[in-house]
Amino acid sequence: ETGVTQSPTHLIKTRGQQVTLRCSSQSGHNTVSWYQQALGQGPQFIFQYYREEENGRGNFPPRFSGLQFPNYSSELNVNALELDDSALYLCASSPWSGTGELFFGEGSRLTVL
Amino acid sequence: GIQVEQSPPDLILQEGANSTLRCNFSDSVNNLQWFHQNPWGQLINLFYIPSGTKQNGRLSATTVATERYSLLYISSSQTTDSGVYFCAVENYGQNFVFGPGTRLSVLP
């Protein structure tokens, strides 16, 4: 059984640029959630995708957007990067929307200079 | 929204000691998970435990949903247990909310 995989693992961007992070869900899972974890804090919910549609969103501005594809993989896009966007971005998949156990990938560490 | 508290925030133990980590939440939940975050950042599932008691080797967990708390027990701690432990709860169709974590350091 393949677990959740994320890419890239590390990346450096400059303020104002755009970034795309990718996530492949665990086999058999159709729901993907994205979390942002700033240094020294717990993960914060960004949004969730179920059947290719956004199914819940946390307190993040519209420049954070996402997609889910028919194979349940997902992308997180962040436009107009700010210094405070520097964080570990975690993707989790679960077997169904709203009630499933979360399984996390290794994360993508973004540094904005 | 639901609030999650974890205690203690930091814990230092000698190898072989036992410990108890606590998670309090402000509202009823239908899901609760405990995670261990390793030094590389990955969140490792420890327990999916919305209620009751579970054990896995040296680790066990108990959730008392009616009193809105969960406990994670670590026995005979090892240096590899070091890291941050997170409790996360889901409130009936809302997203999972994470606590601030307990940072555990196990000294040899």
Coordinates of C-alpha atoms in Angstrom, one line a residue:
Chain A
E1 CA 0.0 0.0 0.0
T2 CA 1.5 3.4 -1.0
G3 CA 1.4 6.1 1.6
V4 CA 0.9 9.8 1.1
T5 CA 3.7 11.4 -0.9
Q6 CA 4.5 15.1 -1.3
S7 CA 6.7 17.1 -3.6
P8 CA 9.0 19.0 -3.5
T9 CA 10.4 18.3 0.0
H10 CA 12.1 21.7 0.2
L11 CA 12.0 24.8 -1.8
I12 CA 13.0 28.5 -1.6
K13 CA 11.0 31.3 -3.2
T14 CA 11.2 35.1 -3.0
R15 CA 8.4 37.4 -1.9
G16 CA 5.8 37.9 -4.6
Q17 CA 6.4 34.7 -6.4
Q18 CA 4.0 31.8 -6.8
V19 CA 4.4 28.2 -5.6
T20 CA 2.7 24.9 -6.4
L21 CA 3.0 22.0 -4.0
R22 CA 1.8 18.5 -4.9
C23 CA 0.4 15.6 -3.0
S24 CA -0.5 12.0 -3.9
S25 CA -3.1 10.5 -1.6
Q26 CA -2.8 7.0 0.0
S27 CA -4.2 4.2 -2.1
G28 CA -8.0 3.9 -1.5
H29 CA -8.4 7.4 -0.1
N30 CA -10.5 10.0 -1.8
T31 CA -10.2 13.0 0.5
V32 CA -7.2 15.3 0.8
S33 CA -6.6 18.0 3.4
W34 CA -3.8 20.6 3.5
Y35 CA -2.3 22.1 6.6
Q36 CA 0.3 24.8 7.3
Q37 CA 2.6 24.4 10.2
A38 CA 4.7 27.4 11.3
L39 CA 7.8 26.9 13.3
G40 CA 6.9 25.9 16.9
Q41 CA 3.2 25.6 16.3
G42 CA 0.6 23.0 15.6
P43 CA -0.7 22.5 12.1
Q44 CA -3.4 24.8 10.9
F45 CA -6.1 23.6 8.5
I46 CA -6.0 25.3 5.1
F47 CA -8.7 23.4 3.1
Q48 CA -10.0 20.0 2.2
Y49 CA -10.9 18.4 -1.2
Y50 CA -13.4 15.7 -1.7
R51 CA -14.4 14.4 -5.2
E52 CA -12.5 17.2 -6.8
E53 CA -14.3 20.0 -5.0
E54 CA -13.3 22.1 -2.0
N55 CA -15.1 20.8 1.1
G56 CA -14.2 23.1 3.9
R57 CA -11.7 25.9 4.3
G58 CA -9.8 27.4 7.2
N59 CA -8.9 31.0 7.9
F60 CA -6.6 31.5 4.9
P61 CA -6.8 34.2 2.2
P62 CA -7.9 33.5 -1.4
R63 CA -4.3 33.5 -2.6
F64 CA -4.2 30.0 -1.2
S65 CA -6.0 27.8 -3.7
G66 CA -6.1 24.2 -4.5
L67 CA -7.1 21.4 -6.9
Q68 CA -8.0 17.8 -6.7
F69 CA -7.6 15.5 -9.7
P70 CA -9.7 12.5 -10.8
N71 CA -7.0 10.2 -9.3
Y72 CA -7.5 12.0 -6.0
S73 CA -4.0 13.7 -6.0
S74 CA -4.0 17.3 -5.1
E75 CA -2.2 20.6 -5.6
L76 CA -1.8 23.6 -3.2
N77 CA -1.1 26.9 -5.0
V78 CA 0.0 30.0 -3.2
N79 CA 0.2 33.3 -5.1
A80 CA 1.9 36.5 -4.1
L81 CA 4.1 34.8 -1.5
E82 CA 4.7 36.7 1.7
L83 CA 7.5 36.1 4.3
D84 CA 4.9 34.7 6.8
D85 CA 4.1 31.9 4.3
S86 CA 7.4 30.3 5.2
A87 CA 6.3 27.0 6.9
L88 CA 6.0 23.3 6.6
Y89 CA 3.0 22.4 4.4
L90 CA 1.5 19.1 5.2
C91 CA -0.9 17.0 3.1
A92 CA -3.2 14.4 4.6
S93 CA -5.5 11.9 3.0
S94 CA -8.4 10.0 4.5
P95 CA -10.8 7.4 3.3
W96 CA -13.9 9.6 3.3
S97 CA -15.0 13.2 3.9
G98 CA -15.4 14.5 7.4
T99 CA -15.1 11.3 9.5
G100 CA -11.9 9.6 8.4
E101 CA -8.6 9.1 10.1
L102 CA -5.9 11.3 8.7
F103 CA -2.6 10.0 7.2
F104 CA 0.1 12.6 6.6
G105 CA 2.9 12.9 4.0
E106 CA 6.4 14.0 4.9
G107 CA 5.6 17.7 4.1
S108 CA 7.0 20.4 1.9
R109 CA 9.2 22.9 3.6
L110 CA 8.8 26.4 2.0
T111 CA 11.1 29.3 2.7
V112 CA 10.2 32.7 1.4
L113 CA 13.0 35.2 1.3
Chain B
G1 CA -14.6 26.9 17.1
I2 CA -13.3 24.1 19.2
Q3 CA -10.3 24.7 21.4
V4 CA -7.6 22.1 22.1
E5 CA -5.1 22.4 24.9
Q6 CA -2.2 20.1 25.6
S7 CA -0.1 19.7 28.7
P8 CA 2.7 19.8 29.7
P9 CA 4.1 22.0 26.9
D10 CA 7.6 20.6 27.5
L11 CA 8.7 17.4 29.2
I12 CA 12.3 16.1 29.8
L13 CA 12.7 12.5 30.9
Q14 CA 15.5 10.1 31.6
E15 CA 15.5 7.0 29.4
G16 CA 13.3 4.3 31.0
A17 CA 10.9 6.7 32.7
N18 CA 7.1 6.8 32.2
S19 CA 5.1 9.8 31.2
T20 CA 1.5 10.9 30.7
L21 CA 0.5 13.6 28.1
R22 CA -2.9 15.2 28.3
C23 CA -5.2 16.7 25.7
N24 CA -8.3 18.7 26.7
F25 CA -10.9 19.9 24.2
S26 CA -13.7 22.4 24.6
D27 CA -16.6 20.6 22.8
S28 CA -17.8 17.2 21.9
V29 CA -15.8 15.4 19.2
N30 CA -16.4 12.4 16.9
N31 CA -12.7 11.9 16.0
L32 CA -9.5 12.2 18.0
Q33 CA -6.0 11.3 16.9
W34 CA -2.6 11.3 18.6
F35 CA 0.5 12.0 16.4
H36 CA 4.3 12.0 16.9
Q37 CA 6.1 14.5 14.8
N38 CA 9.6 13.2 14.0
P39 CA 12.7 15.5 13.6
W40 CA 12.1 15.6 9.8
G41 CA 8.6 17.0 10.3
Q42 CA 6.5 14.0 9.4
L43 CA 3.4 13.3 11.5
I44 CA 3.3 9.6 12.5
N45 CA -0.1 8.2 13.5
L46 CA -0.1 6.8 17.0
F47 CA -3.7 6.3 17.8
Y48 CA -7.1 7.0 16.3
I49 CA -9.2 7.0 19.5
P50 CA -12.4 9.0 19.6
S51 CA -13.3 7.0 22.8
G52 CA -12.1 4.2 24.9
T53 CA -8.6 2.8 25.5
K54 CA -6.0 1.4 23.1
Q55 CA -2.6 0.0 23.5
N56 CA 0.3 -0.4 21.0
G57 CA 3.5 -1.7 22.6
R58 CA 4.9 0.8 25.1
L59 CA 2.2 3.3 24.2
S60 CA -1.4 3.5 25.2
A61 CA -4.1 6.1 25.0
T62 CA -7.4 6.7 26.7
T63 CA -10.2 9.1 25.6
V64 CA -13.0 10.1 28.0
A65 CA -15.3 11.8 25.5
T66 CA -17.9 12.8 28.0
E67 CA -15.3 14.6 30.1
R68 CA -13.5 16.0 27.0
Y69 CA -10.0 14.8 27.5
S70 CA -7.6 12.2 26.2
L71 CA -4.4 10.9 27.7
L72 CA -1.3 9.4 26.0
Y73 CA 0.9 7.1 28.2
I74 CA 4.5 6.4 27.3
S75 CA 6.2 3.7 29.3
S76 CA 9.9 2.8 29.5
S77 CA 10.7 5.8 27.3
Q78 CA 13.5 5.6 24.8
T79 CA 15.5 8.3 23.1
T80 CA 13.7 7.6 19.9
D81 CA 10.5 8.7 21.6
S82 CA 11.8 12.3 21.5
G83 CA 9.9 14.8 19.4
V84 CA 6.6 16.6 19.5
Y85 CA 3.3 14.9 20.3
F86 CA 0.1 16.4 18.9
C87 CA -3.5 15.7 19.7
A88 CA -6.0 16.5 16.9
V89 CA -9.8 16.5 17.2
E90 CA -12.7 16.7 14.8
N91 CA -16.0 18.2 15.7
Y92 CA -18.7 16.5 13.6
G93 CA -18.0 17.3 10.0
Q94 CA -15.6 20.2 10.7
N95 CA -11.9 20.0 10.1
F96 CA -9.4 18.5 12.5
V97 CA -8.1 21.0 15.0
F98 CA -4.6 20.5 16.4
G99 CA -3.4 21.3 19.9
P100 CA -0.1 23.2 20.4
G101 CA 1.8 20.0 21.1
T102 CA 4.0 18.6 23.9
R103 CA 7.7 18.6 23.2
L104 CA 9.3 15.5 24.7
S105 CA 13.0 15.1 25.2
V106 CA 14.3 11.7 26.4
L107 CA 17.8 11.8 27.7
P108 CA 20.2 8.7 27.5

